[in-house]
Short mmCIF file of C-alpha atoms and ligand atoms in Angstrom, two decimals:
data_model
loop_
_atom_site.label_atom_id
_atom_site.label_comp_id
_atom_site.label_asym_id
_atom_site.label_seq_id
_atom_site.Cartn_x
_atom_site.Cartn_y
_atom_site.Cartn_z
CA UNK S 1 -28.24 74.06 -63.89
CA UNK S 2 -24.72 75.31 -63.28
CA UNK S 3 -25.25 78.01 -65.82
CA UNK S 4 -28.49 79.14 -64.15
CA UNK S 5 -26.78 79.40 -60.81
CA UNK S 6 -24.01 81.48 -62.34
CA UNK S 7 -26.53 83.92 -63.76
CA UNK S 8 -28.26 84.06 -60.46
CA UNK S 9 -25.14 84.97 -58.53
CA UNK S 10 -24.24 87.52 -61.17
CA UNK S 11 -27.62 89.11 -60.53
CA UNK S 12 -26.91 89.13 -56.84
CA UNK S 13 -23.58 90.84 -57.39
CA UNK S 14 -25.30 93.42 -59.56
CA UNK S 15 -27.91 94.01 -56.91
CA UNK S 16 -25.25 94.48 -54.30
CA UNK S 17 -23.45 96.97 -56.49
CA UNK S 18 -26.60 98.92 -57.23
CA UNK S 19 -27.88 99.11 -53.69
CA UNK S 20 -25.21 100.01 -51.14
CA UNK S 21 -27.80 99.85 -48.39
CA UNK S 22 -28.28 96.16 -49.08
CA UNK S 23 -24.52 95.64 -49.16
CA UNK S 24 -23.85 96.89 -45.66
CA UNK S 25 -27.13 95.89 -44.10
CA UNK S 26 -30.20 97.81 -42.99
CA UNK S 27 -28.71 99.07 -39.78
CA UNK S 28 -26.03 101.13 -41.58
CA UNK S 29 -27.00 104.76 -41.34
CA UNK S 30 -26.00 107.70 -43.44
CA UNK S 31 -24.50 110.56 -41.47
CA UNK S 32 -26.07 113.99 -41.72
CA UNK S 33 -23.36 116.40 -40.63
CA UNK S 34 -24.02 119.94 -39.46
CA UNK S 35 -21.29 122.58 -39.48
CA UNK S 36 -21.25 124.75 -36.37
CA UNK S 37 -19.36 128.07 -36.36
CA UNK S 38 -19.51 130.03 -33.09
CA UNK S 39 -17.08 131.78 -30.72
CA UNK S 40 -15.29 128.99 -28.88
CA UNK S 41 -14.58 130.60 -25.52
CA UNK S 42 -15.58 134.28 -25.24
CA UNK S 43 -18.68 134.02 -23.06
CA UNK S 44 -19.40 137.74 -23.45
CA UNK S 45 -21.14 136.67 -26.65
CA UNK S 46 -24.62 135.28 -25.91
CA UNK S 47 -23.96 132.66 -28.67
CA UNK S 48 -20.59 131.54 -27.29
CA UNK S 49 -20.05 127.78 -27.57
CA UNK S 50 -20.09 127.11 -23.79
CA UNK S 51 -23.52 128.82 -23.64
CA UNK S 52 -25.05 127.27 -26.77
CA UNK S 53 -23.11 124.00 -27.29
CA UNK S 54 -24.89 122.12 -24.47
CA UNK S 55 -28.28 122.96 -26.03
CA UNK S 56 -27.23 121.87 -29.52
CA UNK S 57 -25.69 118.69 -28.18
CA UNK S 58 -28.89 117.86 -26.33
CA UNK S 59 -30.97 118.58 -29.43
CA UNK S 60 -28.80 116.21 -31.48
CA UNK S 61 -29.16 113.44 -28.87
CA UNK S 62 -32.92 113.96 -28.72
CA UNK S 63 -33.20 113.76 -32.51
CA UNK S 64 -31.02 110.64 -32.81
CA UNK S 65 -33.03 108.83 -30.15
CA UNK S 66 -36.35 109.55 -31.90
CA UNK S 67 -36.95 106.81 -34.49
CA UNK S 68 -39.54 108.92 -36.32
CA UNK S 69 -37.04 111.71 -37.00
CA UNK S 70 -34.58 111.17 -39.87
CA UNK S 71 -34.97 107.39 -39.99
CA UNK S 72 -31.87 105.56 -41.30
CA UNK S 73 -29.77 108.64 -40.65
CA UNK S 74 -27.47 109.68 -37.89
CA UNK S 75 -27.17 113.37 -37.06
CA UNK S 76 -23.74 114.66 -36.11
CA UNK S 77 -21.92 117.98 -36.07
CA UNK S 78 -18.46 119.44 -36.57
CA UNK S 79 -17.46 122.60 -34.71
CA UNK S 80 -15.05 125.40 -35.66
CA UNK S 81 -14.48 128.68 -33.82
CA UNK S 82 -15.14 132.10 -35.31
CA UNK S 83 -12.70 133.75 -32.89
CA UNK S 84 -9.30 135.22 -33.65
CA UNK S 85 -6.35 134.87 -31.22
CA UNK S 86 -7.78 137.66 -29.05
CA UNK S 87 -11.09 135.83 -28.60
CA UNK S 88 -12.97 138.30 -30.79
CA UNK S 89 -15.37 137.31 -33.59
CA UNK S 90 -13.37 137.63 -36.79
CA UNK S 91 -14.90 138.31 -40.19
CA UNK S 92 -11.82 136.77 -41.82
CA UNK S 93 -11.57 133.63 -39.65
CA UNK S 94 -15.26 132.67 -39.89
CA UNK S 95 -15.49 132.33 -43.72
CA UNK S 96 -12.22 130.32 -43.80
CA UNK S 97 -13.67 127.94 -41.22
CA UNK S 98 -16.85 127.71 -43.31
CA UNK S 99 -14.83 126.68 -46.38
CA UNK S 100 -12.85 124.12 -44.35
CA UNK S 101 -16.04 122.60 -42.95
CA UNK S 102 -17.70 122.53 -46.35
CA UNK S 103 -14.75 120.69 -47.93
CA UNK S 104 -14.28 118.26 -45.05
CA UNK S 105 -17.91 117.33 -44.33
CA UNK S 106 -20.20 118.62 -47.07
CA UNK S 107 -22.57 119.68 -44.25
CA UNK S 108 -26.34 119.68 -44.76
CA UNK S 109 -26.70 122.93 -42.81
CA UNK S 110 -24.63 125.53 -40.99
CA UNK S 111 -25.44 126.44 -37.40
CA UNK S 112 -24.20 129.96 -36.67
CA UNK S 113 -22.29 132.20 -36.85
CA UNK S 114 -23.80 134.46 -34.20
CA UNK S 115 -21.85 137.69 -34.53
CA UNK S 116 -23.18 139.94 -37.29
CA UNK S 117 -19.77 140.59 -38.84
CA UNK S 118 -19.03 136.86 -39.12
CA UNK S 119 -22.56 135.86 -40.18
CA UNK S 120 -22.36 138.16 -43.18
CA UNK S 121 -19.55 136.45 -45.19
CA UNK S 122 -20.68 132.97 -44.14
CA UNK S 123 -24.24 133.89 -45.17
CA UNK S 124 -22.99 134.73 -48.68
CA UNK S 125 -21.18 131.39 -48.93
CA UNK S 126 -24.16 129.35 -47.71
CA UNK S 127 -26.37 131.08 -50.28
CA UNK S 128 -23.84 130.28 -53.01
CA UNK S 129 -23.60 126.64 -51.86
CA UNK S 130 -27.37 126.37 -51.33
CA UNK S 131 -26.94 125.17 -47.76
CA UNK S 132 -29.36 126.40 -45.05
CA UNK S 133 -27.83 128.57 -42.34
CA UNK S 134 -29.62 128.60 -39.00
CA UNK S 135 -28.77 131.07 -36.27
CA UNK S 136 -30.26 132.77 -33.24
CA UNK S 137 -27.66 135.55 -33.46
CA UNK S 138 -27.03 137.69 -36.55
CA UNK S 139 -29.70 140.09 -35.35
CA UNK S 140 -28.80 143.09 -37.55
CA UNK S 141 -31.59 144.29 -39.84
CA UNK S 142 -29.55 143.79 -43.01
CA UNK S 143 -29.93 140.02 -42.62
CA UNK S 144 -33.70 140.27 -43.02
CA UNK S 145 -33.95 142.52 -46.06
CA UNK S 146 -33.70 139.77 -48.66
CA UNK S 147 -29.94 139.83 -49.18
CA UNK S 148 -29.28 136.53 -47.36
CA UNK S 149 -31.88 134.05 -48.60
CA UNK S 150 -30.13 131.06 -46.95
CA UNK S 151 -30.40 132.42 -43.39
CA UNK S 152 -33.14 131.42 -40.97
CA UNK S 153 -33.15 133.28 -37.65
CA UNK S 154 -34.84 131.71 -34.66
CA UNK S 155 -33.69 134.32 -32.14
CA UNK S 156 -34.64 137.91 -31.39
CA UNK S 157 -33.79 140.33 -34.20
CA UNK S 158 -33.28 144.09 -34.30
CA UNK S 159 -35.97 144.30 -36.94
CA UNK S 160 -38.48 143.28 -34.26
CA UNK S 161 -36.86 145.68 -31.80
CA UNK S 162 -37.43 148.46 -34.34
CA UNK S 163 -41.08 147.50 -34.68
CA UNK S 164 -41.44 147.61 -30.91
CA UNK S 165 -39.97 151.13 -30.73
CA UNK S 166 -42.32 152.15 -33.50
CA UNK S 167 -45.31 150.89 -31.50
CA UNK S 168 -44.15 152.88 -28.46
CA UNK S 169 -43.90 156.09 -30.47
CA UNK S 170 -47.23 155.45 -32.20
CA UNK S 171 -48.97 154.69 -28.92
CA UNK S 172 -47.87 157.97 -27.31
CA UNK S 173 -48.13 159.98 -30.51
CA UNK S 174 -44.43 160.90 -30.49
CA UNK S 175 -43.22 161.98 -33.92
CA UNK S 176 -40.60 164.65 -33.20
CA UNK S 177 -37.55 165.05 -31.02
CA UNK S 178 -36.78 161.35 -31.03
CA UNK S 179 -33.12 160.79 -30.43
CA UNK S 180 -30.91 157.70 -30.71
CA UNK S 181 -27.87 157.87 -28.41
CA UNK S 182 -25.34 155.09 -28.33
CA UNK S 183 -21.83 154.06 -27.55
CA UNK S 184 -19.91 152.72 -30.54
CA UNK S 185 -16.20 152.02 -30.54
CA UNK S 186 -16.34 150.76 -34.12
CA UNK S 187 -14.73 147.49 -33.14
CA UNK S 188 -15.85 143.97 -32.21
CA UNK S 189 -19.50 143.26 -33.05
CA UNK S 190 -20.93 146.77 -32.35
CA UNK S 191 -24.07 145.58 -30.51
CA UNK S 192 -25.42 149.09 -29.84
CA UNK S 193 -24.78 150.26 -33.38
CA UNK S 194 -26.81 147.37 -34.81
CA UNK S 195 -29.57 147.67 -32.21
CA UNK S 196 -29.95 151.38 -33.00
CA UNK S 197 -29.97 150.63 -36.71
CA UNK S 198 -33.05 148.49 -36.02
CA UNK S 199 -34.73 151.40 -34.25
CA UNK S 200 -33.73 153.82 -36.97
CA UNK S 201 -35.24 151.61 -39.71
CA UNK S 202 -38.36 150.91 -37.68
CA UNK S 203 -39.08 154.57 -36.92
CA UNK S 204 -38.23 155.63 -40.46
CA UNK S 205 -40.93 153.31 -41.79
CA UNK S 206 -43.61 155.66 -40.41
CA UNK S 207 -41.55 158.75 -41.21
CA UNK S 208 -40.38 159.53 -37.69
CA UNK S 209 -37.06 161.25 -38.16
CA UNK S 210 -34.41 160.73 -35.53
CA UNK S 211 -31.28 162.54 -34.42
CA UNK S 212 -28.15 160.61 -33.53
CA UNK S 213 -25.71 161.19 -30.73
CA UNK S 214 -22.78 158.76 -30.85
CA UNK S 215 -19.91 158.53 -28.41
CA UNK S 216 -16.93 156.25 -27.92
CA UNK S 217 -16.99 154.38 -24.64
CA UNK S 218 -13.50 152.93 -24.50
CA UNK S 219 -11.67 156.16 -25.16
CA UNK S 220 -12.38 158.16 -22.02
CA UNK S 221 -13.21 160.76 -21.10
CA UNK S 222 -16.72 160.84 -22.53
CA UNK S 223 -17.78 164.43 -23.00
CA UNK S 224 -21.05 164.38 -21.05
CA UNK S 225 -21.63 168.08 -21.56
CA UNK S 226 -21.58 167.47 -25.29
CA UNK S 227 -24.18 164.72 -24.86
CA UNK S 228 -26.33 166.98 -22.66
CA UNK S 229 -26.15 169.70 -25.28
CA UNK S 230 -27.37 167.18 -27.87
CA UNK S 231 -30.23 166.15 -25.58
CA UNK S 232 -31.23 169.73 -24.87
CA UNK S 233 -31.15 170.75 -28.53
CA UNK S 234 -32.98 167.91 -30.19
CA UNK S 235 -34.21 165.22 -27.84
CA UNK S 236 -37.26 164.63 -25.71
CA UNK S 237 -37.74 160.92 -26.37
CA UNK S 238 -34.35 159.30 -25.97
CA UNK S 239 -33.43 155.76 -26.88
CA UNK S 240 -30.05 155.02 -25.32
CA UNK S 241 -27.74 152.03 -25.74
CA UNK S 242 -24.40 151.81 -23.91
CA UNK S 243 -22.85 150.04 -20.92
CA UNK S 244 -24.76 150.25 -17.61
CA UNK S 245 -22.03 152.35 -15.96
CA UNK S 246 -21.92 154.92 -18.74
CA UNK S 247 -25.71 155.12 -18.77
CA UNK S 248 -25.83 155.72 -15.02
CA UNK S 249 -23.24 158.52 -15.32
CA UNK S 250 -25.19 160.04 -18.15
CA UNK S 251 -28.36 160.06 -16.04
CA UNK S 252 -26.52 161.66 -13.12
CA UNK S 253 -25.24 164.43 -15.41
CA UNK S 254 -28.75 164.83 -16.79
CA UNK S 255 -30.27 165.16 -13.31
CA UNK S 256 -27.66 167.66 -12.18
CA UNK S 257 -28.13 169.81 -15.29
CA UNK S 258 -30.55 172.73 -15.23
CA UNK S 259 -33.26 171.15 -17.41
CA UNK S 260 -37.02 170.60 -17.15
CA UNK S 261 -36.53 166.95 -16.27
CA UNK S 262 -40.17 165.96 -16.55
CA UNK S 263 -40.16 166.79 -20.26
CA UNK S 264 -37.76 163.96 -21.07
CA UNK S 265 -38.19 160.21 -21.26
CA UNK S 266 -35.30 157.77 -21.58
CA UNK S 267 -35.60 154.26 -22.96
CA UNK S 268 -32.52 152.31 -22.03
CA UNK S 269 -31.95 149.50 -24.54
CA UNK S 270 -30.52 146.77 -22.34
CA UNK S 271 -31.53 143.68 -24.27
CA UNK S 272 -29.94 141.08 -21.99
CA UNK S 273 -30.74 143.06 -18.83
CA UNK S 274 -27.08 143.58 -17.88
CA UNK S 275 -28.04 146.59 -15.74
CA UNK S 276 -30.42 144.46 -13.70
CA UNK S 277 -28.00 141.65 -12.90
CA UNK S 278 -26.78 141.07 -9.37
CA UNK S 279 -27.59 144.48 -7.88
CA UNK S 280 -30.96 143.56 -6.42
CA UNK S 281 -32.37 144.75 -9.75
CA UNK S 282 -31.53 148.35 -8.82
CA UNK S 283 -29.76 149.71 -11.89
CA UNK S 284 -28.90 153.03 -10.17
CA UNK S 285 -27.22 151.40 -7.17
CA UNK S 286 -23.44 151.29 -6.85
CA UNK S 287 -22.96 151.96 -3.14
CA UNK S 288 -21.27 155.31 -3.81
CA UNK S 289 -22.08 158.97 -3.10
CA UNK S 290 -24.09 159.30 -6.34
CA UNK S 291 -26.72 156.67 -5.48
CA UNK S 292 -29.33 159.17 -4.27
CA UNK S 293 -29.10 161.35 -7.38
CA UNK S 294 -28.96 158.32 -9.66
CA UNK S 295 -32.09 156.90 -8.09
CA UNK S 296 -33.99 160.14 -8.75
CA UNK S 297 -32.67 160.38 -12.31
CA UNK S 298 -33.78 156.83 -13.06
CA UNK S 299 -37.38 157.94 -12.53
CA UNK S 300 -37.16 159.21 -16.12
CA UNK S 301 -35.98 155.83 -17.37
CA UNK S 302 -37.75 152.82 -18.86
CA UNK S 303 -35.53 149.80 -19.39
CA UNK S 304 -36.18 147.69 -22.47
CA UNK S 305 -35.04 144.08 -22.26
CA UNK S 306 -35.91 140.87 -24.00
CA UNK S 307 -38.71 139.01 -22.30
CA UNK S 308 -37.85 135.67 -20.82
CA UNK S 309 -40.29 132.92 -21.84
CA UNK S 310 -42.59 132.17 -18.92
CA UNK S 311 -43.58 128.61 -19.79
CA UNK S 312 -42.46 125.58 -17.76
CA UNK S 313 -40.74 124.09 -20.84
CA UNK S 314 -38.33 127.00 -20.89
CA UNK S 315 -37.58 126.65 -17.20
CA UNK S 316 -36.81 122.99 -17.71
CA UNK S 317 -34.68 123.85 -20.74
CA UNK S 318 -32.54 126.27 -18.68
CA UNK S 319 -32.18 123.76 -15.89
CA UNK S 320 -30.98 121.09 -18.38
CA UNK S 321 -28.71 123.66 -20.01
CA UNK S 322 -27.00 124.36 -16.70
CA UNK S 323 -26.49 120.66 -15.97
CA UNK S 324 -25.13 120.03 -19.47
CA UNK S 325 -22.83 123.09 -19.46
CA UNK S 326 -21.26 121.88 -16.26
CA UNK S 327 -20.78 118.38 -17.72
CA UNK S 328 -19.57 119.42 -21.17
CA UNK S 329 -17.45 122.46 -20.36
CA UNK S 330 -17.20 122.50 -16.59
CA UNK S 331 -18.86 125.86 -17.08
CA UNK S 332 -21.21 127.26 -14.48
CA UNK S 333 -23.90 129.03 -16.46
CA UNK S 334 -25.53 132.14 -14.99
CA UNK S 335 -29.26 132.83 -15.03
CA UNK S 336 -28.94 135.66 -17.50
CA UNK S 337 -31.35 136.40 -20.30
CA UNK S 338 -28.59 135.25 -22.65
CA UNK S 339 -29.99 131.75 -22.22
CA UNK S 340 -32.81 132.67 -24.58
CA UNK S 341 -30.22 132.62 -27.36
CA UNK S 342 -29.34 129.00 -26.54
CA UNK S 343 -33.10 128.35 -26.63
CA UNK S 344 -33.25 129.97 -30.07
CA UNK S 345 -30.49 127.71 -31.38
CA UNK S 346 -32.17 124.64 -29.87
CA UNK S 347 -35.52 125.48 -31.45
CA UNK S 348 -33.81 126.35 -34.74
CA UNK S 349 -32.16 122.95 -34.95
CA UNK S 350 -35.39 121.13 -34.01
CA UNK S 351 -37.34 123.12 -36.59
CA UNK S 352 -34.71 122.36 -39.24
CA UNK S 353 -34.85 118.64 -38.51
CA UNK S 354 -38.64 118.49 -38.60
CA UNK S 355 -38.71 120.29 -41.95
CA UNK S 356 -35.88 118.11 -43.26
CA UNK S 357 -37.77 115.02 -42.14
CA UNK S 358 -40.84 116.10 -44.12
CA UNK S 359 -38.88 117.09 -47.20
CA UNK S 360 -36.52 114.13 -47.46
CA UNK S 361 -39.29 111.69 -48.36
CA UNK S 362 -40.30 113.81 -51.34
CA UNK S 363 -36.72 114.17 -52.58
CA UNK S 364 -35.64 110.60 -51.69
CA UNK S 365 -32.62 111.95 -49.83
CA UNK S 366 -31.00 115.31 -49.31
CA UNK S 367 -33.34 118.08 -50.46
CA UNK S 368 -32.09 121.35 -51.98
CA UNK S 369 -31.21 123.88 -49.27
CA UNK S 370 -33.61 126.46 -50.70
CA UNK S 371 -36.56 124.12 -50.31
CA UNK S 372 -35.76 123.47 -46.67
CA UNK S 373 -35.17 127.14 -45.89
CA UNK S 374 -38.43 128.27 -47.52
CA UNK S 375 -40.36 125.74 -45.47
CA UNK S 376 -38.74 126.91 -42.25
CA UNK S 377 -39.77 130.51 -42.70
CA UNK S 378 -42.90 131.90 -41.06
CA UNK S 379 -43.40 128.73 -39.12
CA UNK S 380 -43.90 128.52 -35.41
CA UNK S 381 -42.14 125.84 -33.49
CA UNK S 382 -42.99 125.35 -29.84
CA UNK S 383 -39.95 124.36 -27.85
CA UNK S 384 -40.22 121.00 -26.14
C1 NAG W 1 -20.68 108.47 -39.32
O1 NAG W 1 -19.93 109.23 -38.41
C2 NAG W 1 -19.26 108.47 -37.45
C3 NAG W 1 -18.58 109.46 -36.51
O2 NAG W 1 -19.50 110.37 -36.03
C4 NAG W 1 -18.27 107.56 -38.15
O3 NAG W 1 -17.63 106.74 -37.17
C5 NAG W 1 -18.99 106.69 -39.16
O4 NAG W 1 -18.06 105.93 -39.88
C6 NAG W 1 -19.79 107.53 -40.11
N1 NAG W 1 -20.59 106.69 -40.95
C7 NAG W 1 -20.68 106.83 -42.28
C8 NAG W 1 -21.57 105.88 -43.00
O5 NAG W 1 -20.07 107.69 -42.88
C1 NAG W 2 -43.91 158.70 -45.45
O1 NAG W 2 -43.50 159.67 -46.39
C2 NAG W 2 -43.62 159.24 -47.74
C3 NAG W 2 -43.02 160.30 -48.64
O2 NAG W 2 -43.19 161.56 -48.11
C4 NAG W 2 -45.07 158.95 -48.05
O3 NAG W 2 -45.19 158.48 -49.38
C5 NAG W 2 -45.60 157.89 -47.08
O4 NAG W 2 -46.97 157.67 -47.28
C6 NAG W 2 -45.35 158.29 -45.63
N1 NAG W 2 -45.70 157.18 -44.78
C7 NAG W 2 -46.36 157.30 -43.62
C8 NAG W 2 -46.65 156.05 -42.87
O5 NAG W 2 -46.70 158.40 -43.18
C1 NAG W 3 -17.13 169.02 -24.50
O1 NAG W 3 -18.25 169.55 -25.21
C2 NAG W 3 -18.47 170.95 -24.97
C3 NAG W 3 -19.81 171.31 -25.59
O2 NAG W 3 -19.87 170.94 -26.95
C4 NAG W 3 -17.28 171.71 -25.54
O3 NAG W 3 -17.46 173.10 -25.35
C5 NAG W 3 -16.00 171.24 -24.83
O4 NAG W 3 -14.87 171.85 -25.40
C6 NAG W 3 -15.85 169.73 -24.93
N1 NAG W 3 -14.78 169.28 -24.07
C7 NAG W 3 -13.79 168.52 -24.48
C8 NAG W 3 -12.77 168.14 -23.47
O5 NAG W 3 -13.71 168.13 -25.64
#
C-alpha cells in the first residue's frame, strides 16, 4: 500500500515536471510579445508613436478581451524609438533597438519601423531571424520587389502610386514628355524621392520614359528659371512633389513665364493633402499679392492625395484614436489624412493576430515567421 502511494506521487511529480501548464494552473497565460520600433516624438512622421500608439494599444486591448483570439495567451508589446537625438529617423539607431528588443523579449513579430531608411536594416534582421515585420510605412518600392520576404505592408505603398500614375498616362494616351520634378535634400527620409521612384518604376513598366528635374528645397534660393527651362525643354505632363509653398512659387513662375500654358498639366503629389489643410482647401491662397496669379496657375494643377476611407468604421476609428491619443499622450490629434497610417497599423496587427490564431493550432504553439507572413499576404482584412 505504502509503496503504491509512493509510486503514485512520483507519477504526479513527473506529470508536474512534464506539463508546466498543469503546474501553474490553467489560468496562467503565455505572453506573446510584439516589438514596436517607431519614431517616439516627431509627429511630422505619419507613423510617429503619438499618432499610431493609441491605435496599437487599442488593438491589443481588443485582442486580449476576445476569448476566441489567442486563447491561453496574453498579447503585450515593448516599444523602442527609431529616432536619434535630433528626432530624426536613424538607420543606425533602429537596427540596434531591434537587436535589443530581440534579445530582451524574443518577440513574435515586429511592428514598424515606418521610415524607409530604418525599415531597411530592420527588415534584413527580421528576415534573418524569421520574425514577421508588419508596417504601414516603409512605402518605398524596393520593399516590395522580393528583397524583404519578412515584411507585410498594410498601408499605402509607392508601388501602388506608380500603378496609379501609369493608369493616368494610359488613359490619356500620354507616352512622351512626362517629367518627374521633386525636391530632395538627400537627408531624413526623402519622401519625395521615394514617391517619385514609385512613379518612375510604374511608368517604366509600360516603357514611358521620364525626365527628372531635382532641386534642393532647404538650400535657398531655388533656381526657378532653371526649373522652367527644364519644363519648357522636356515636359508637358509634370508630376511634381515638394512642399506646398515651393509648389505654389513654382506655379506662379510658370504662369508669369511666356509659355503656352494650356499645353501643360501638373500633377501635384501631395499624399497626405498638406496643401489642402487649414486654408479652406484653397492651395493657392496665402493672403498675399500673388494670390490672384496663383489661383489662375492652379487651373493647370491636379492634386493627387490618398483617399480617406468613407465607411462609418473608419470614422469611428478616428474618433477613438483622438480620444485615446489625448488619454495616452495628452496629444491633440489633427484630422489629417495621416490617420490612415494609424488605421493601416491597426489593421495590420489585427490581420497578424487572426492569421496567428489560425496557424498556432496547427503548430501547437509559435509558428515559423515565414508561415505567418505567407498567410498574411494577398489577404483582405476589413477594419472593425
Ligand atoms: C507576462 O507579462 C507580464 C507583464 O506584461 C508579466 O507581469 C508576467 O509575469 C508575464 N508572464 C509570463 C508567464 O511570462
Ligand atoms: C517595352 O520594351 C521592351 C523592350 O523594348 C519590350 O520587350 C516590351 O514588350 C515593351 N513593353 C510594353 C508594355 O510596351
Ligand atoms: C539659374 O538657371 C539659369 C538657367 O539655367 C542660369 O542661366 C542661371 O545662371 C542660374 N542662376 C543661378 C543663380 O544659379
